Short mmCIF file of C-alpha atoms and ligand atoms in Angstrom, two decimals:
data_model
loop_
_atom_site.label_atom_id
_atom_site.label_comp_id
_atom_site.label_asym_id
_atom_site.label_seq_id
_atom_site.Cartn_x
_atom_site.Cartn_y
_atom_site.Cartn_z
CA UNK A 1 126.49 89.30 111.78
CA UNK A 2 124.60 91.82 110.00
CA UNK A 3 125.71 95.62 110.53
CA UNK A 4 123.12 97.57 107.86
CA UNK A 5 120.05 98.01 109.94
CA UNK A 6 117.28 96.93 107.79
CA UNK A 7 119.80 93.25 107.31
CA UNK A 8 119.21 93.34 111.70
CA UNK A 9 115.80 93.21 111.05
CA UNK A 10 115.41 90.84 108.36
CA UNK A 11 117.97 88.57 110.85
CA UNK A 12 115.39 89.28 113.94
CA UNK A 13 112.62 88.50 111.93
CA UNK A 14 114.25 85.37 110.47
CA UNK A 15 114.51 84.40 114.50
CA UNK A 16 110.65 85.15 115.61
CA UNK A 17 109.39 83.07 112.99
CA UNK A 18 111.18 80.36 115.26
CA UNK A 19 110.10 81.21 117.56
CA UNK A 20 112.73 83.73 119.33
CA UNK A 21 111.07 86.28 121.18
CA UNK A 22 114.38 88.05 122.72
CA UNK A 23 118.04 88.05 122.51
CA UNK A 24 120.13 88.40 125.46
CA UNK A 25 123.73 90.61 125.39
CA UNK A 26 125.04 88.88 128.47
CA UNK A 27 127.88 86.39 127.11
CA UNK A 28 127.21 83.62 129.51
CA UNK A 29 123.61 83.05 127.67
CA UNK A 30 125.75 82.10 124.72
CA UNK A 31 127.88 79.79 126.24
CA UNK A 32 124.90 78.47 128.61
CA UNK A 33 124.90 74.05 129.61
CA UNK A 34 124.04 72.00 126.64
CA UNK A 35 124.50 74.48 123.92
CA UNK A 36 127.26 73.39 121.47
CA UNK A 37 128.30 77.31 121.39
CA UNK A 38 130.51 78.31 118.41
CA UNK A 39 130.46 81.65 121.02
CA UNK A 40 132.66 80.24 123.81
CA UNK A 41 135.06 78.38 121.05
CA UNK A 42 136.46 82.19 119.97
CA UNK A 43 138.03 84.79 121.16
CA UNK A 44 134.98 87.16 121.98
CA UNK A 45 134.31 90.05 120.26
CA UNK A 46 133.58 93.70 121.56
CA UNK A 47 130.71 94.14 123.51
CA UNK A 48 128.17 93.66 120.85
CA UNK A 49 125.36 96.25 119.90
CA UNK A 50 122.35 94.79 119.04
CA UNK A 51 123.82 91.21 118.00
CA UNK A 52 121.08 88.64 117.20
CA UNK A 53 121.55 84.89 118.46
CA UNK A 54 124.15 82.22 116.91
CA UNK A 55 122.31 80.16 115.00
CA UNK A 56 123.08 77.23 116.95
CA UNK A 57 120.94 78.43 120.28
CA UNK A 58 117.88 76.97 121.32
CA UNK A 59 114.91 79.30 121.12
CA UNK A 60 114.81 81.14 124.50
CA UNK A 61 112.81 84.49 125.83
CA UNK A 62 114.47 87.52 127.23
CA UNK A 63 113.08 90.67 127.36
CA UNK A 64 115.96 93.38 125.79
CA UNK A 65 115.32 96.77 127.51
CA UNK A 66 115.02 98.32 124.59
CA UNK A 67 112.45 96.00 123.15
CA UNK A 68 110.16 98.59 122.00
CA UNK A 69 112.55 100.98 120.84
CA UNK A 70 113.48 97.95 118.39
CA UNK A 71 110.07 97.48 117.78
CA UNK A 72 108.87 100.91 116.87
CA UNK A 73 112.45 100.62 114.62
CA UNK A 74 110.84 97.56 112.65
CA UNK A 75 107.36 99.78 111.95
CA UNK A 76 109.64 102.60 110.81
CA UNK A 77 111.79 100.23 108.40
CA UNK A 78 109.14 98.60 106.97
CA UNK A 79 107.35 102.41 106.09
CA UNK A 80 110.38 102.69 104.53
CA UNK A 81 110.42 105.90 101.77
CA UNK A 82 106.92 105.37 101.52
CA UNK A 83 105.06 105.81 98.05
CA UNK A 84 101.78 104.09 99.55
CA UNK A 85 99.33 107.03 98.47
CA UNK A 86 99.53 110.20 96.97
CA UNK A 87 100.74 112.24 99.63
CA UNK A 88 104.25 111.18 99.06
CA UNK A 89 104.58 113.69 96.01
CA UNK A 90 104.89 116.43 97.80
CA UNK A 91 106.46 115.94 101.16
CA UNK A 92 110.09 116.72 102.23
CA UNK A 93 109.81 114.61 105.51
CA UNK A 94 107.76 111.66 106.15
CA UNK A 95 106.89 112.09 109.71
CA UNK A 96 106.40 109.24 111.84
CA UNK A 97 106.41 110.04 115.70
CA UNK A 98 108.73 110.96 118.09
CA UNK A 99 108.51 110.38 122.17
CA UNK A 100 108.29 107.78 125.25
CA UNK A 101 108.19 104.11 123.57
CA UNK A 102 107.28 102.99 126.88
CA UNK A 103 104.63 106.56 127.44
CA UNK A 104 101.54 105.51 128.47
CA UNK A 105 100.14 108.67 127.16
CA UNK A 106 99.63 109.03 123.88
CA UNK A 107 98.33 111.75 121.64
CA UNK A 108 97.29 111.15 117.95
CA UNK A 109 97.09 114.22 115.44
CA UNK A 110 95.98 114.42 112.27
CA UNK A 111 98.76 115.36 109.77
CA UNK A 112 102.14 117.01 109.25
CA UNK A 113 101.79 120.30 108.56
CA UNK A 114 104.59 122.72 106.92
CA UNK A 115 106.96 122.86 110.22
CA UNK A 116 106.40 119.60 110.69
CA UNK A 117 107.16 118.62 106.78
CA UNK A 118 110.48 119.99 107.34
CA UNK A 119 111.89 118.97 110.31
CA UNK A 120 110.14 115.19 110.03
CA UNK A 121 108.92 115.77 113.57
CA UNK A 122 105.02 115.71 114.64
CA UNK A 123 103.58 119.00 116.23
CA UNK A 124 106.89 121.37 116.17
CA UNK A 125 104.97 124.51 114.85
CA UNK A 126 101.90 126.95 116.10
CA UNK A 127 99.69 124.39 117.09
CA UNK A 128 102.45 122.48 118.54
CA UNK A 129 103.54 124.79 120.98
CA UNK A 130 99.99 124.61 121.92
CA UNK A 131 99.53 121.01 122.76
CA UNK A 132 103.50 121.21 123.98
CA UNK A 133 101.89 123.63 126.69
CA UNK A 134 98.64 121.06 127.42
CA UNK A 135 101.46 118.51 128.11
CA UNK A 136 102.96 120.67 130.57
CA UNK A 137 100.03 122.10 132.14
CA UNK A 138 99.50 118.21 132.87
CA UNK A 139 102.61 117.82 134.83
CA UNK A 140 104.37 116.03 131.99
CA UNK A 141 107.44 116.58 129.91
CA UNK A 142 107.43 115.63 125.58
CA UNK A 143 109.99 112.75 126.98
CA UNK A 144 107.10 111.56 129.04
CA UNK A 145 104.95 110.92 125.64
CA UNK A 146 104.32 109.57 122.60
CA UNK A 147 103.26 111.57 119.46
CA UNK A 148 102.39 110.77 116.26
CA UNK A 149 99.88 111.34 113.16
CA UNK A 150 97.23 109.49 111.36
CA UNK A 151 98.74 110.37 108.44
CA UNK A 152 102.66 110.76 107.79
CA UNK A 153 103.14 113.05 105.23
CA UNK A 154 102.31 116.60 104.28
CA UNK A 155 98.78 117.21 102.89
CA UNK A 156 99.15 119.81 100.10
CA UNK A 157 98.34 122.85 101.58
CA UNK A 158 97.32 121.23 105.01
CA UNK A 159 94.12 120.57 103.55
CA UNK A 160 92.03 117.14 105.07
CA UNK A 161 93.88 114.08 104.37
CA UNK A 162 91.61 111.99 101.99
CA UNK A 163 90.19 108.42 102.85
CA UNK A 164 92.55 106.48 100.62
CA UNK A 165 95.70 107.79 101.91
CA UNK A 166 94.50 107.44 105.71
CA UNK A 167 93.62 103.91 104.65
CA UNK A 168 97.42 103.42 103.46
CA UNK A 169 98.70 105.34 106.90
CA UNK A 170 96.24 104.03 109.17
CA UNK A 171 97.92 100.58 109.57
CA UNK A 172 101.52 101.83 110.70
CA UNK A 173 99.94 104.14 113.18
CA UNK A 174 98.09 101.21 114.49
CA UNK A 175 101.16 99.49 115.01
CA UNK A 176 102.73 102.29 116.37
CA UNK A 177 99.97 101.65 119.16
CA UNK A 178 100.17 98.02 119.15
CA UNK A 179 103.74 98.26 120.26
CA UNK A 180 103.58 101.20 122.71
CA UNK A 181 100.65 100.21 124.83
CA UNK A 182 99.53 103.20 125.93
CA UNK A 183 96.98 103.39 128.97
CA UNK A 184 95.19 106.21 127.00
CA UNK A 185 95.58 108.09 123.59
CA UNK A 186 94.35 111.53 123.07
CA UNK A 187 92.87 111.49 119.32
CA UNK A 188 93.17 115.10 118.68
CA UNK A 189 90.43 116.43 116.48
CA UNK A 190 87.97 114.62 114.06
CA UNK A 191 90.13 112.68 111.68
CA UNK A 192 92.51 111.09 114.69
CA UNK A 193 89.04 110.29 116.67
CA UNK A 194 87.19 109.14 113.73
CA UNK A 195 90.26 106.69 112.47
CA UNK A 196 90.91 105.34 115.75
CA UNK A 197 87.37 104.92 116.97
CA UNK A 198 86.25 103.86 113.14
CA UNK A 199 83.02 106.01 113.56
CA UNK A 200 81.61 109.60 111.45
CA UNK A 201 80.00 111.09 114.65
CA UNK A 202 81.38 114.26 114.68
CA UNK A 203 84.09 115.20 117.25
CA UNK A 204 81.76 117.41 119.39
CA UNK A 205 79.70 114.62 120.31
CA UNK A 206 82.54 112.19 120.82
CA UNK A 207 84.83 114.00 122.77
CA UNK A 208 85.06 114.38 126.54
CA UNK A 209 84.73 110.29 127.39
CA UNK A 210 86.65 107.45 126.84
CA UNK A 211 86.26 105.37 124.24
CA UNK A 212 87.87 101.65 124.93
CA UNK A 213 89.91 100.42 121.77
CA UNK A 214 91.27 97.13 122.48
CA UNK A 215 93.67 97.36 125.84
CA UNK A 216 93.69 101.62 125.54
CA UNK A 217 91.04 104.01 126.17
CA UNK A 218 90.94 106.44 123.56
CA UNK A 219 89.90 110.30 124.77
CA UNK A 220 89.05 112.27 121.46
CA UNK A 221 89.21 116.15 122.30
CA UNK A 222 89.52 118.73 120.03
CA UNK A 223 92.43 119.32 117.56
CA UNK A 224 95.28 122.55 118.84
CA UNK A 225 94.58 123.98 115.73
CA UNK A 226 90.80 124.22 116.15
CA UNK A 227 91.72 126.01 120.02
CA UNK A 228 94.40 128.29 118.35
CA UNK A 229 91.23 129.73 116.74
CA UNK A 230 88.90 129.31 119.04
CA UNK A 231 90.22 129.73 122.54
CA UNK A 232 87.30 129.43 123.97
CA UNK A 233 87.40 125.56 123.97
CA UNK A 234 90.76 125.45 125.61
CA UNK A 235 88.11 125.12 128.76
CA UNK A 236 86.36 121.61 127.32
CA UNK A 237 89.60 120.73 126.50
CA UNK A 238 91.16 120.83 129.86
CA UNK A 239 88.28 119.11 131.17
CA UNK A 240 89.48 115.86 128.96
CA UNK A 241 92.88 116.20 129.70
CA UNK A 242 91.78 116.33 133.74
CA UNK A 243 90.13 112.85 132.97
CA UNK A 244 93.08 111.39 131.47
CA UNK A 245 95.25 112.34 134.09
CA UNK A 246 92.59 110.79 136.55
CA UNK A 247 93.15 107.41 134.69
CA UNK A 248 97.10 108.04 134.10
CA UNK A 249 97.22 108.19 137.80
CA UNK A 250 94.80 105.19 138.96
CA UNK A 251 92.12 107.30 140.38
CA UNK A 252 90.13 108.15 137.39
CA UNK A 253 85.56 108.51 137.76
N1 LIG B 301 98.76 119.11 113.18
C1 LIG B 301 98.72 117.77 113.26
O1 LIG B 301 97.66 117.17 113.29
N2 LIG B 301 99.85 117.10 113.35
C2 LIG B 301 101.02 117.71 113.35
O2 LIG B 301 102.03 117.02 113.44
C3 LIG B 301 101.04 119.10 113.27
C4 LIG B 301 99.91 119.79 113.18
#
């Protein structure tokens, strides 16, 4: 069995493409009627961690609790030290999401910025603290959720991430969502709503209603660090995160 994670997911790949869609950890699976199991014919081993099938099973479908844990794993691996665009150059931490891989809130930001460069962790500085609070205010905890960036790396100088390197991003992020599943994601600001609603209407006419993409509804309100300087908006803001808890909760307009 393979112990070097990126071997565990070649292995688990090697199995879907048979058809595989699940492993089970309970020993009796592997020792189940009709299966000529190598497993039963040894002395069993520890308690095993994320051990993929003997070879000699049948194809068979379990659901691992952790399914989507492994899942987001296999997007992360195959980002890998990523020298897709440009922005690679300069970043200490590629920054791919942290939270809930079951939330069914999402929020999508733009880019890393210098906090988040060097801790490799989406939204830990000003602005942040600022949607940290939103989260809060909505009766939810960062466990609860799901954040992550259109783009993964730094932007020099936190200046707008450029079409070719969202282009090279773009894909993981939508995987990132493909997994998850999220009832809604909050596209914070113009380049999160424009990428995941593939549109140039300018956030101010976009935000404040749901947009459907695929199985989510995507609410595009305006970015933390557009409310950190002007407050004002914190208002309009609110009034899209009252939506989304409408739909969160099953009672939504
Ligand atoms: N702004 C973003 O869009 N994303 C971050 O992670 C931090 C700031």
């Amino acid at each position: 069995m393979p112990t070097d994670p990126r071997d565990v997911v070649e292995h688990l790949r090697y199995y879907a493409d048979l058809g595989v869609e699940g492993f089970s950890r309970d020993r009796a699976w592997r020792a189940r009627a009709g299966t000529p199991s190598r497993a039963a014919a040894v002395t069993p081993a520890p308690e095993p961690r994320a051990e993929p099938a003997s070879p000699s099973l049948a194809p068979h479908v379990t659901a691992p609790a952790r399914s989507r844990v492994e899942a987001l794993a296999i997007v992360r691996t195959d980002l890998g030290e990523c020298t897709r665009c440009k922005l690679h150059k300069g970043r200490i931490k590629l920054v791919f999401g942290t939270g809930n891989a079951e939330a069914r809130l999402m929020f999508v930001g733009e880019g890393p910025g210098a906090e988040e460069d060097e801790q490799g962790v989406p939204f830990v500085g000003r602005a942040g603290q600022l949607l940290t609070q939103i989260i809060k205010a909505m009766g939810l905890e960062l466990e609860d959720v799901y954040i992550a960036n259109v783009v993964k790396c730094r932007p020099p100088g936190n200046r707008n991430p450029e079409p070719d390197e969202i282009e090279q991003c773009e894909p993981f992020l939508m995987r990132q969502m493909d997994v998850i599943k999220p009832a809604v994601v909050v596209a914070l600001g113009k380049f999160a709503a424009q990428t995941l609603l593939r549109t140039t209407e300018p956030i101010s006419k976009i935000r404040g209603r749901f947009h459907q993409v695929g199985d989510t509804r995507v609410m595009p309100t305006f970015h933390p660090s557009y409310l950190l300087r002007n407050p004002a908006a914190k208002r309009e803001v609110w009034e899209d995160m009252k939506a989304v808890m409408g739909v969160l909760r099953g009672n939504e307009k």
